[in-house]
Structure formats: structure tokens, C-alpha cells
Amino acid sequence: MRKNPYQPVEADVEEIIAESPVIKTFALRPREEIPFATGQFIELSVDGIGEAPFTPSSDPNNKERIEITAMNVGSVTAGLHEIKKGQAVGIRGPYGKGYPLNEFKGKNILIVGGGVGLAPLRSLIFALLSQVNDYKKIYLRYGAKTPGDIIYKDQFSHWQEHIDIELSVDKGDSGWKGRVGVVTMLLENFKEDLNNTVSIVCGPPVMMKFATLKLRELGFPPENIYLSMEKNMSCGLGKCGHCRVGKYYVCKDGPVFNYAQLQGIPDIWD
Amino acid sequence: MRTLFLNTKDLPDFLNNLSKEYSVYVPSKIKGKGLPCDFGFKLPTHDYLWEKLSAVKKEDLAFNDYRSIESLRAFFTRSKEKLVLSDNENKIAVFGVKACDLFCLKIQDFVFSGGEIKDPFYERRRASALLISGDCLSFKEACFCLALEINPYPGEGFDLNFSVLENGFVVDVGSDKGEEAIKASAALFAPATSQALAQREEKRNALARNLSGHLERHKIPSKDVLQEIVKAGYESDIWQAEAEKCVECGACNFVCGTCHCFLLAEDRFGNAHERVRLWDCCSYANFARVAGGANPLKLRYQRVRNRYLKKFDFFPENFAISACAGCGRCIEACPAKIDIRSVLRKLNEEKSLSAR
């Protein structure tokens, strides 16, 4: 255990991949190993700006290289987007509870993602694909604002070998042949034994809300719906108080919750 | 627990002996704000601040009648500090701690010394601090510990406890650290007589009776219903009404002994950046805001409500006690006169009305 839990480990920026006009993936090589379970998060710091929580988007089996996919929306991500290959950032963690893969074994898995919310889900997909025989069928339903906002475009064809994938965009363009509409539309015709299917949802709060309601409407039991909650996780240790949701701290009791844990708490989507 | 007796005249010598090993902090009396009304109880209005023993004149050394203005937590987490671990922690002894302060410290201990990862800054300071508490001799208008079933005299959590009698102090030794601390002054202490103990009992009971009488007027709901009424009142208009008065100054957060939230930030020192930690306030608009702009505590009434949910729902769920000691500091500090006692009372009244 490190003596000062607030002190980050330095990590070198090894590669930067532009995913969309506002989203980049940063491949980081921490100078000390930071093994994480898929769904756990880290605190990433940019010198002189501060820290923000990110769930790695990379394969948890790769211990040397952690990838973070970040949309340029806040002060830390703005600083991060200015960073060049060869510079260093700080990493603390990992924190919290990740996806309970053991509970997913032998079940169908329905992954529902929205926008940059596909980042943590990509890490999950890597973890699932590394032991693909442990699970029944895997589905991915992903929605983005426009075709240009779809991230990890080059990986879908590879995933398609093992995953049933459907995409939608809120607004198409001349080249878009796929479906147009919100991602919940892709759930309409989902036919599987719901008691033997888990659904994992990650995206903007409003998308998570309507996806969860849709899944409930389809008949998913609340304990089979897993949500990656985004709150203002700052210390990651359950101490600084910013990420409280009901009786939980998202940083230590989450960020992955099942809906049965959250459904009695008012205003969880705000 | 060993119980001893110290003569009043020997207190300065004891504190001086202590100061050979500890930086000793003692309460110094200051003028307080006047009271608009105290229902004829003629309650005292003076206040106390902790000062270094060396800064207090010998003749001004006094036992504090009740808790000081600031809470104890400033000794353990700073309002702003660099997060760099130092090797030698300054040993401090704090004299004049009250039962409410010790109760609040349970919450701080749970937060900073609990969980999978402990806070080394807190733990070191806490381990090297000597807590010398004392019975309350009086109470302020805002004091309401008894309503939360916390007695105005400490029962646990201290290293030494002082109870004032006419000519001296009954001293309880509550820990090995306390034993160690009186060794150098062993000659000053005598065993407490049963007469002294009886006197102490009488004083304690008399104060509790007075305080109960005072609290009757406030109709503070019983401790057992607080979690229930705060949860049941989630949609109540009370939060909006209180929020209309709140000016978001954060005073209630900063004086509170159980508030613990902090902000991690980078601060510039010369040309370098260093990690700092500052006390944070859930009254502030950006407290829960995330990048991209979502903010679950966007509106002021949500933040006012959040404070009560944290203290009376989150902590009971996770630690089986409410995070309020009834010290009343937030009541005195609030420039808008938001009074936690009346908020709880109104929530209770609403709950009873809706149950009819």
C-alpha cells in the first residue's frame, strides 16, 4: 500500500488516437503497475490543472498499458486534449467495484452504450472476449449523436465475429445507411430469456435513464441491469464526500451498481 | 478507568508539565454575540477559542463552561494543506474538549481512519494528539446535545476528563495515553474521594435538568425519528423555504464538527504545482457538479436538503449514528438564522400531519 493515497503514479503518454472531433484515446504507460478490474476507475491528473475520474477503456489483461478515452468537456479533459505523446500525466487507483464478471457467467449479455459511454464498455468487451466461452450470447446496442461521433469505428468489424451489434445515430448524414433514432429504439425487439440475461448500460445520464426504463419495460429484473454511475468522484477513497448517492458513495460502492441497489433512491439520474 | 483529584491551584503546573511533551492548546474566553431572546433563561453569551498555552496569561487560564466556537476537526484536517507527508508529527494536547466534540470525532474517525484506505495525514495527527475533555458547566442558547441523547459530560473517547468541583477537578483517566500524560505530574494528583464523585454526580444531573428545561421549548423530535422524517420530507417545501434564506456562505459546513468533505486541487507554489486539500462545502453550487455540466445538487434547496440527508440518513445507514452532536455551532454561525432545530421540528410536524 502506498503511504500517501493522494499521490499519483506518473504515466507516460505512449499514443494518442483521435476517435471523434472531441474524443481522444490516450494510451498510458504507468511507471508502476496499476492493475485494474474492468469497470473500476482511476483518477487521472494533468499537472497544474487537477484530477478527474475515468474508467479505462482498455483490456484489463494488459497490465502495462492503460487506455483512457476522454471527451473534451471539462477543465481536466481540456488539458488532457492538449497533451502530446511523450508527456506524462498522473494516475491514482484503481478505485471502486467493477463489473461482476463472475455473475455474468453462463448468461446472455446485452451491452447498451451511448456516446463516449462506450469507453468503459469497450474494456468490458475486451474482458468478455478474452473468455468468450464463459458467456452465452453477447449483444451490443450503441447509439451516438451523428456518424462522426461513433467511437472505436475500426473495432466493430472485429467484435462482430462474437457480438451481435446494432448501431443507431440521433441524426444521420448522406453516407449513413444504418438506423436513425435514440438507442432505446434498438432494444424494442430484443428477444432472449430475460431471467438469464444481464444488461450493462453506460452513457450520458438521460440515456441511462431511458435505457433503464426501457429494459424494465421489456421485463428485465432490476438486479439484472448494471449501471456505471457518473458522479463527482474526487478522492476515490470514500472520504471527500462529493459522489454520494443515497447511502452509497459512487467511488467506493460503485461506480458499477445494479439497478436494484439504486431504484429506491430519488433523483439518481440528475 | 482510574479517577483522580487535582486541586484548582495545580492546574497551571499540570499544563506546564504537559507542555514539555506536547504543544498544549487551551480555551481562551472571548466576547460573544448577544442573544435576541433566551426565554428568560439568562444564558451566557461569551465564547471560547483554542489558543496555545504559551499565548494565554496564567491568570486568564480557565476551564471552559461549554464548547468553543470552532470544532475540534481543525486539529486533524486543515482548512487548507499540502498533501505532503512529514516524518515528524507535532504532538498536541487539547484541553477543554466537550462531549459534543468527542461525538463529532467519532464521525471524523469513521471517515478518515475507516474504510479500506486510511488517510495517513489524519491518522498521524489523531494518534499523536492528547484529548483532555471536560464536563459542561453551562450551555449556550444553541446547545441541544441532550435532545440527541448525548450528555453534556463525556463518557468515552477522551484521554483525560476533567469535572469541575468547588476546589478542584475530578479527573478520569480514559486511556494509556492519558496515564502516560499524568506521570510527570503524579505528585499533583490524589485519588478522588467518594464525596467528590457524589458532588460531580449532583452537578452533572443539575446541568442536564437545566438543559432539558431549555430544550423543551424547541420541541426537537426524538433521535429515533430523525432519519425517518428527513427521508419522508424529501419532497417537502421546507427545503425551498430554508434555501430562500441561505446565502451559501458555507459557515454551517465550516463550523460543523462532523462535516468532513474536502476538495483536492492543484495549487501553484513558485513554479511548481502541488496537491492540496481544502475543506469543501456541500452548500456551494459546484459541489457535486461533473465535467460536462451535470449537477445533481444544482439548486440551492437540493443542497440544503443534502446536508440533512447526509447527516441523518447517510451516516445512520453506514455507521449507525447520526452525524450531529447538537453542538449548535451551525445555528450560531448562520447569517440567515437557519436553525437545524426548527428544520427538524418542522419536518416532524409535517410528517405527523401527513400521517393523520
XYZ file of C-alpha atoms in Angstrom:
626
model
C 0.000 0.000 0.000
C 1.276 3.446 -0.891
C 1.877 5.669 2.081
C 0.188 8.730 0.627
C -3.028 7.675 -1.094
C -3.412 11.077 -2.756
C -0.071 10.860 -4.569
C -0.411 9.751 -8.179
C 1.920 7.464 -10.107
C 3.445 9.061 -13.185
C 2.356 7.620 -16.505
C 3.878 8.336 -19.904
C 1.599 9.124 -22.828
C 2.538 6.499 -25.393
C -0.020 7.034 -28.109
C -2.946 9.359 -28.812
C -5.801 8.221 -31.027
C -8.402 10.680 -32.309
C -11.766 8.917 -32.018
C -14.005 11.827 -32.997
C -13.595 15.597 -33.271
C -13.949 15.897 -29.473
C -12.925 12.465 -28.225
C -9.396 11.088 -27.944
C -7.978 7.884 -26.570
C -4.753 8.196 -24.586
C -2.568 5.127 -24.197
C -0.650 5.490 -20.936
C 2.250 3.501 -19.568
C 2.309 3.933 -15.773
C 5.767 3.822 -14.184
C 4.370 1.446 -11.566
C 1.883 -1.262 -12.456
C -1.754 -0.306 -11.837
C -3.769 -3.487 -12.349
C -7.485 -2.772 -12.623
C -10.636 -4.837 -12.974
C -12.912 -3.865 -15.841
C -15.386 -1.201 -14.700
C -13.156 0.170 -11.944
C -11.997 3.751 -12.371
C -8.824 5.734 -11.904
C -8.128 9.373 -11.082
C -6.120 10.958 -13.830
C -4.257 14.195 -13.143
C -2.914 16.782 -15.505
C -0.170 18.844 -13.908
C -1.324 22.267 -12.854
C -4.990 21.593 -13.595
C -6.250 18.804 -11.392
C -7.784 15.381 -11.388
C -10.826 13.737 -12.885
C -12.195 10.199 -12.754
C -12.060 7.937 -15.819
C -12.892 4.301 -16.327
C -10.198 2.779 -18.532
C -11.350 1.718 -21.981
C -8.578 -0.831 -22.425
C -8.195 -4.557 -21.882
C -7.736 -5.227 -18.154
C -5.494 -8.159 -19.073
C -2.902 -5.720 -20.362
C -1.182 -4.619 -17.169
C 1.411 -2.336 -18.709
C -0.756 -0.089 -20.808
C -3.922 1.685 -19.708
C -6.093 3.489 -22.209
C -8.380 6.349 -21.319
C -10.957 7.650 -23.766
C -11.922 11.202 -22.931
C -14.299 13.729 -24.412
C -13.154 17.340 -24.181
C -15.847 18.689 -21.832
C -14.197 19.938 -18.652
C -11.031 21.591 -17.400
C -9.028 18.377 -16.918
C -10.103 16.898 -20.249
C -9.293 20.208 -21.977
C -5.781 19.995 -20.520
C -5.563 16.347 -21.455
C -6.509 17.069 -25.047
C -3.550 19.493 -25.249
C -1.106 16.824 -24.129
C 1.388 15.409 -26.621
C 2.873 11.984 -26.997
C 5.875 11.608 -24.671
C 4.483 13.864 -21.940
C 3.392 12.480 -18.595
C 0.173 12.503 -16.589
C -0.609 11.166 -13.106
C -2.747 8.171 -12.206
C -4.196 7.103 -8.856
C -6.253 3.996 -8.328
C -7.887 1.817 -9.341
C -10.954 2.522 -7.231
C -14.385 1.105 -6.683
C -16.181 -2.004 -7.805
C -16.039 -3.076 -11.417
C -18.338 -5.302 -13.429
C -19.091 -8.553 -11.551
C -17.942 -10.853 -14.377
C -18.491 -13.936 -12.233
C -22.181 -13.150 -12.026
C -22.335 -12.767 -15.808
C -21.020 -16.268 -16.499
C -23.359 -18.561 -18.402
C -25.686 -15.669 -19.210
C -26.603 -13.621 -22.254
C -25.111 -10.170 -22.094
C -26.777 -7.093 -23.516
C -24.462 -4.098 -23.603
C -26.151 -0.733 -24.112
C -23.922 2.247 -24.764
C -24.350 5.893 -25.606
C -21.704 8.277 -26.929
C -18.421 8.264 -25.055
C -20.098 5.870 -22.604
C -18.773 3.141 -24.856
C -15.339 3.690 -23.272
C -15.832 1.607 -20.099
C -17.911 -0.822 -22.132
C -15.019 -1.408 -24.521
C -12.913 -2.521 -21.563
C -15.771 -4.845 -20.615
C -15.955 -6.159 -24.196
C -12.224 -6.935 -24.133
C -12.646 -8.768 -20.833
C -15.650 -10.731 -22.137
C -13.963 -11.619 -25.413
C -10.870 -12.903 -23.618
C -13.090 -15.629 -22.101
C -15.857 -15.629 -24.627
C -16.878 -19.228 -23.944
C -17.887 -18.358 -20.384
C -20.875 -16.389 -21.625
C -23.887 -17.176 -23.772
C -24.669 -14.690 -26.454
C -23.269 -11.126 -26.344
C -25.209 -8.188 -27.791
C -24.071 -4.594 -28.247
C -26.552 -1.800 -28.844
C -24.783 1.509 -29.318
C -26.032 4.966 -30.118
C -24.192 8.182 -30.952
C -25.320 11.663 -31.915
C -24.038 11.525 -35.505
C -21.983 9.018 -37.528
C -18.921 11.213 -36.807
C -19.453 10.752 -33.062
C -19.205 6.962 -33.193
C -16.027 5.902 -31.441
C -13.849 2.798 -31.959
C -15.155 2.520 -35.546
C -12.310 0.286 -36.675
C -13.040 -2.288 -33.952
C -16.661 -3.133 -34.709
C -15.828 -5.467 -37.593
C -13.565 -7.497 -35.328
C -16.090 -7.582 -32.491
C -18.805 -8.680 -34.919
C -17.275 -12.161 -35.008
C -18.531 -12.741 -31.464
C -21.012 -9.976 -30.770
C -24.416 -9.181 -32.248
C -24.044 -5.453 -32.911
C -26.623 -2.815 -33.821
C -25.875 0.881 -34.068
C -28.013 3.963 -34.319
C -27.412 7.690 -34.601
C -29.681 10.507 -33.494
C -29.038 12.310 -36.741
C -27.698 10.630 -39.897
C -25.740 12.047 -42.795
C -25.588 11.304 -46.513
C -23.276 8.316 -46.020
C -25.215 6.742 -43.116
C -27.069 3.561 -44.059
C -27.860 2.458 -40.535
C -30.695 3.247 -38.170
C -31.629 6.698 -37.033
C -33.123 7.300 -33.612
C -32.304 7.053 -29.924
C -30.543 3.920 -28.717
C -33.569 2.638 -26.796
C -35.165 2.029 -30.189
C -32.604 -0.752 -30.723
C -33.920 -2.534 -27.638
C -37.509 -2.830 -28.890
C -37.152 -6.233 -30.492
C -34.753 -7.776 -28.023
C -35.782 -11.418 -27.566
C -33.932 -13.519 -25.039
C -34.707 -15.244 -21.765
C -34.561 -12.136 -19.587
C -34.003 -14.060 -16.398
C -30.824 -15.383 -17.911
C -29.674 -12.102 -19.437
C -27.819 -9.246 -17.841
C -27.788 -5.783 -19.330
C -24.967 -3.333 -18.833
C -25.675 0.320 -19.513
C -23.285 3.239 -19.802
C -23.809 6.631 -21.372
C -24.987 10.142 -20.590
C -27.410 10.312 -17.610
C -30.515 10.889 -19.729
C -29.651 7.938 -21.974
C -29.024 5.711 -18.935
C -32.380 6.754 -17.518
C -34.390 5.930 -20.626
C -32.414 2.770 -21.381
C -33.073 1.532 -17.841
C -36.761 2.346 -18.074
C -36.934 0.568 -21.429
C -35.174 -2.501 -20.057
C -37.592 -2.584 -17.132
C -40.474 -2.261 -19.568
C -39.098 -5.204 -21.554
C -39.165 -7.205 -18.342
C -35.556 -7.146 -17.127
C -35.448 -7.677 -13.347
C -33.756 -4.661 -11.679
C -30.918 -6.821 -10.341
C -30.008 -7.807 -13.918
C -29.461 -4.220 -15.018
C -25.968 -2.874 -14.337
C -25.253 0.825 -14.485
C -21.965 2.730 -14.484
C -22.811 5.803 -12.456
C -21.046 9.054 -13.083
C -20.801 11.420 -10.138
C -18.136 13.818 -8.947
C -15.751 11.145 -7.659
C -12.788 13.091 -6.398
C -10.762 11.279 -3.739
C -11.743 7.758 -4.806
C -11.478 6.590 -1.193
C -14.953 7.252 0.171
C -13.770 10.266 2.149
C -14.196 13.546 0.274
C -17.995 13.282 0.155
C -18.687 14.528 -3.384
C -20.156 11.422 -5.004
C -22.855 10.458 -2.515
C -25.964 8.803 -3.926
C -28.346 7.820 -1.132
C -26.432 5.615 1.283
C -23.659 4.980 -1.237
C -20.502 6.653 -2.352
C -20.168 6.001 -6.079
C -16.371 5.876 -5.751
C -16.295 3.001 -3.324
C -19.678 1.266 -3.556
C -19.784 1.732 -7.355
C -19.214 3.025 -9.953
C -20.972 -0.131 -11.165
C -24.310 -0.682 -9.429
C -27.191 -2.899 -10.252
C -30.494 -1.102 -10.552
C -31.942 -2.968 -7.575
C -29.461 -1.067 -5.387
C -30.436 2.319 -6.802
C -34.103 2.218 -7.707
C -35.368 3.363 -4.300
C -33.145 6.460 -4.262
C -34.733 9.643 -5.602
C -33.192 11.678 -8.423
C -30.383 9.262 -9.296
C -30.318 10.436 -12.924
C -29.702 14.117 -12.158
C -10.776 3.756 34.337
C -8.887 5.478 37.164
C -10.443 8.535 38.790
C -8.233 11.117 40.486
C -8.440 14.569 42.012
C -6.494 17.707 41.134
C -6.599 20.963 43.105
C -7.611 24.050 41.136
C -4.355 25.800 42.002
C -2.355 22.941 40.490
C -3.919 23.147 37.024
C -1.288 25.570 35.602
C 1.517 23.324 36.846
C -0.083 20.280 35.279
C -0.499 22.062 31.952
C 3.080 23.343 32.105
C 4.372 19.832 32.716
C 2.325 18.664 29.745
C 3.776 21.374 27.554
C 7.221 19.786 27.913
C 5.983 16.991 25.665
C 3.017 18.488 23.859
C 2.004 21.714 22.189
C -0.827 22.460 24.595
C -3.979 24.250 23.432
C -6.348 25.759 25.977
C -9.642 27.594 25.594
C -9.424 31.359 25.969
C -12.502 33.364 26.764
C -13.720 35.930 24.248
C -16.751 38.164 23.962
C -19.602 36.513 22.059
C -22.609 37.757 20.149
C -25.603 38.828 22.233
C -28.814 36.862 22.213
C -32.074 38.207 20.799
C -34.108 36.088 23.200
C -33.406 33.224 25.539
C -36.850 32.849 27.143
C -35.583 34.369 30.390
C -33.014 31.650 30.947
C -30.259 34.292 31.267
C -27.910 32.132 29.252
C -24.270 33.100 28.888
C -23.115 34.598 25.594
C -19.344 34.589 25.927
C -17.318 32.265 23.737
C -14.082 30.338 23.700
C -11.310 29.920 21.176
C -8.470 27.466 21.455
C -5.104 29.153 21.851
C -1.608 27.904 22.511
C -0.968 27.705 26.236
C 2.083 29.941 25.810
C -0.162 32.713 24.438
C -2.518 32.694 27.438
C -1.646 34.577 30.621
C -1.569 32.387 33.700
C -4.325 34.384 35.419
C -6.562 34.009 32.345
C -6.339 30.234 32.378
C -9.848 28.989 32.919
C -11.947 25.935 32.486
C -14.428 26.493 29.644
C -18.094 26.347 30.634
C -19.070 24.879 27.258
C -17.673 24.095 23.828
C -15.513 26.529 21.900
C -16.563 28.375 18.735
C -14.569 26.164 16.392
C -14.840 22.419 16.210
C -12.080 20.002 17.035
C -11.588 18.846 13.469
C -9.263 21.713 12.546
C -6.622 19.971 14.647
C -6.811 16.902 12.421
C -7.565 18.151 8.908
C -6.506 21.665 7.990
C -8.771 24.097 6.178
C -6.044 24.033 3.525
C -2.981 21.845 3.472
C -0.360 20.486 1.123
C -0.661 16.745 0.822
C 2.956 16.016 1.587
C 3.645 13.599 4.422
C 6.106 14.841 7.003
C 8.099 12.451 9.150
C 7.618 14.098 12.496
C 4.136 14.974 13.608
C 3.816 17.725 16.187
C 2.290 16.246 19.353
C -0.653 18.320 20.513
C -2.708 18.269 23.696
C -6.123 19.906 23.535
C -7.671 20.974 26.807
C -11.360 21.843 27.150
C -12.802 19.373 24.649
C -16.510 18.740 25.255
C -18.785 15.723 24.865
C -20.173 17.074 21.578
C -16.624 17.435 20.234
C -15.831 13.826 21.123
C -19.021 12.656 19.460
C -18.109 14.544 16.274
C -14.688 12.955 16.322
C -16.319 9.527 16.006
C -17.591 10.632 12.601
C -14.199 12.025 11.582
C -12.553 8.772 12.708
C -15.062 6.741 10.700
C -14.365 8.781 7.573
C -10.614 9.224 7.729
C -9.430 6.205 9.712
C -12.105 3.858 8.393
C -12.574 2.170 5.046
C -10.117 0.170 3.008
C -7.659 3.019 2.591
C -6.911 5.196 5.611
C -5.929 8.828 5.485
C -2.336 8.974 6.775
C -2.459 12.726 7.459
C -5.431 12.358 9.769
C -4.257 9.163 11.385
C -0.863 10.542 12.360
C -2.292 13.676 13.916
C -5.001 11.749 15.683
C -2.532 9.233 17.095
C -0.235 11.933 18.413
C -2.966 14.091 19.962
C -3.929 14.026 23.623
C -7.576 14.891 24.243
C -8.412 16.390 27.619
C -12.134 16.828 27.835
C -14.359 18.368 30.446
C -17.925 18.378 31.727
C -20.034 21.302 30.587
C -20.846 23.695 33.430
C -23.352 25.675 31.473
C -24.782 25.789 27.959
C -25.417 28.268 25.205
C -28.798 29.018 23.716
C -27.901 26.945 20.644
C -26.765 23.852 22.555
C -29.019 20.826 22.087
C -26.861 17.746 22.667
C -29.310 16.224 25.133
C -32.065 16.229 22.522
C -29.873 13.826 20.574
C -29.270 11.783 23.734
C -25.707 12.992 24.102
C -24.932 14.015 27.669
C -23.210 17.348 28.300
C -20.385 15.460 30.023
C -18.062 12.992 28.294
C -18.378 9.269 28.892
C -15.879 7.940 26.364
C -13.382 8.892 23.717
C -11.116 11.078 25.914
C -7.629 10.521 27.269
C -8.393 12.555 30.384
C -11.645 14.127 31.505
C -11.938 16.996 33.958
C -15.065 17.600 36.039
C -15.042 20.882 37.929
C -15.879 20.971 41.637
C -15.606 23.892 44.102
C -11.927 23.492 44.856
C -10.604 21.249 42.132
C -11.222 18.685 39.436
C -12.276 15.074 39.365
C -10.045 13.611 36.666
C -10.947 10.434 34.773
C -8.089 8.698 33.044
C -9.562 7.199 29.891
C -6.601 5.727 28.062
C -2.989 4.605 28.291
C -2.030 7.859 26.638
C -3.843 9.660 29.464
C -1.973 7.612 32.083
C 1.298 8.448 30.408
C 0.408 12.154 30.305
C -0.116 12.474 34.082
C 3.054 10.584 35.023
C 5.210 13.694 35.103
C 2.610 15.341 37.369
C 1.872 12.310 39.537
C 2.542 14.259 42.740
C -0.248 16.719 41.918
C -2.957 14.062 41.724
C -4.697 12.324 44.612
C -7.337 9.588 44.450
C -10.845 11.028 44.112
C -12.949 10.726 47.258
C -16.445 9.281 47.117
C -17.631 12.676 48.309
C -16.069 14.315 45.271
C -17.688 11.775 42.996
C -21.070 12.384 44.600
C -20.633 16.124 44.103
C -19.798 15.585 40.484
C -22.885 13.444 40.012
C -25.023 16.146 41.523
C -23.532 18.828 39.272
C -23.969 16.717 36.170
C -27.594 15.984 36.964
C -28.365 19.619 37.729
C -26.946 20.765 34.406
C -28.807 18.075 32.477
C -32.053 19.155 34.174
C -31.494 22.797 33.223
C -30.642 21.925 29.673
C -33.724 19.706 29.339
C -35.847 22.580 30.550
C -34.330 24.851 27.939
C -34.782 22.298 25.165
C -38.456 21.701 25.910
C -39.288 24.956 24.167
C -37.618 23.855 20.966
C -39.670 20.668 20.566
C -36.805 18.875 18.843
C -38.015 15.497 17.587
C -36.606 12.418 19.217
C -33.373 10.992 17.907
C -35.101 7.803 16.801
C -37.290 9.518 14.208
C -34.749 11.843 12.621
C -33.751 9.576 9.749
C -37.372 8.754 9.029
C -38.577 12.370 8.976
C -35.689 13.615 6.854
C -36.338 10.883 4.278
C -40.099 11.277 4.407
C -39.690 15.028 3.920
C -37.722 14.660 0.704
C -40.368 16.481 -1.324
C -41.243 18.924 1.435
C -41.481 22.676 0.788
C -39.374 23.225 3.897
C -36.141 22.912 1.884
C -37.226 25.600 -0.528
C -38.228 27.887 2.327
C -34.877 27.426 4.078
C -32.988 27.771 0.793
C -34.594 31.163 0.247
C -32.767 32.362 3.349
C -29.454 30.593 2.678
C -26.679 32.767 1.266
C -24.350 29.834 0.527
C -21.600 31.203 2.739
C -20.647 27.729 3.926
C -20.427 28.786 7.566
C -22.572 25.844 8.710
C -20.188 23.461 6.961
C -17.022 25.045 8.232
C -18.000 25.231 11.905
C -19.517 21.749 11.902
C -17.564 19.109 13.751
C -18.883 16.238 11.664
C -18.556 17.859 8.229
C -15.606 16.248 6.532
C -15.927 16.879 2.794
C -12.807 18.097 1.089
C -11.631 19.264 -2.289
C -8.454 18.010 -3.903
C -6.788 20.614 -6.061
C -3.509 21.622 -7.585
C -2.019 24.810 -6.231
C 0.945 26.766 -7.501
C 3.957 27.147 -5.221
C 6.609 29.134 -7.079
C 6.995 27.378 -10.381
C 5.786 24.004 -9.195
C 2.320 22.615 -8.639
C 1.489 20.694 -5.565
C -1.515 18.743 -4.477
C -3.532 20.482 -1.808
C -6.630 19.629 0.109
C -9.196 22.172 1.239
C -12.288 21.835 3.347
C -15.230 21.783 0.976
C -18.872 22.745 1.438
C -21.954 20.997 0.138
C -23.644 24.412 0.246
C -21.547 25.529 -2.705
C -23.104 25.339 -6.157
C -20.366 23.265 -7.795
C -20.005 20.729 -5.015
C -21.478 17.806 -6.967
C -21.028 19.143 -10.484
C -19.299 16.898 -13.004
C -17.424 17.766 -16.187
C -19.933 18.387 -18.929
C -22.190 20.277 -16.552
C -24.483 17.691 -14.956
C -25.092 18.661 -11.336
C -27.271 16.572 -9.034
C -27.202 19.393 -6.480
C -27.832 22.189 -8.917
C -30.469 24.058 -6.967
C -29.891 25.595 -3.590
C -32.787 23.765 -1.955
C -31.255 20.474 -3.098
C -28.042 21.425 -1.348
C -29.818 22.450 1.851
C -31.635 19.108 1.814
C -28.424 17.267 1.004
C -26.879 18.461 4.239
C -29.678 16.900 6.285
C -29.741 13.694 4.247
C -26.011 13.289 4.722
C -26.182 13.776 8.465
C -29.416 12.000 9.288
C -29.665 9.321 6.579
C -26.245 8.524 5.087
C -24.405 8.229 8.392
C -27.089 6.210 10.203
C -27.120 3.828 7.202
C -23.360 3.422 7.124
C -22.255 3.991 10.703
C -25.416 3.562 12.777
C -25.208 7.083 14.247
C -26.421 10.472 13.051
C -23.703 12.950 12.196
C -24.988 15.650 14.526
C -23.877 16.202 18.095
C -26.243 19.063 18.856
C -23.373 21.490 19.422
C -25.419 24.238 17.769
C -22.417 25.856 16.103
C -24.209 25.967 12.732
C -27.130 27.779 14.362
C -24.857 30.494 15.724
C -22.775 30.770 12.557
C -25.643 31.109 10.085
C -26.114 34.739 8.991
C -29.570 33.808 7.690
C -30.611 32.282 11.027
C -31.306 28.848 9.594
C -31.834 26.743 12.685
C -31.367 22.987 12.448
C -33.603 22.509 15.483
C -36.541 24.210 13.837
C -35.940 22.471 10.496
C -36.132 19.102 12.246
C -39.170 20.228 14.206
C -40.981 21.349 11.056
C -40.148 18.111 9.256
C -41.544 16.200 12.198
C -44.719 18.263 12.271
C -45.234 17.707 8.538
C -44.721 14.004 8.947
C -47.235 13.806 11.796
C -49.760 15.864 9.856
C -49.475 13.679 6.774
C -49.855 10.564 8.936
C -53.282 11.706 10.139
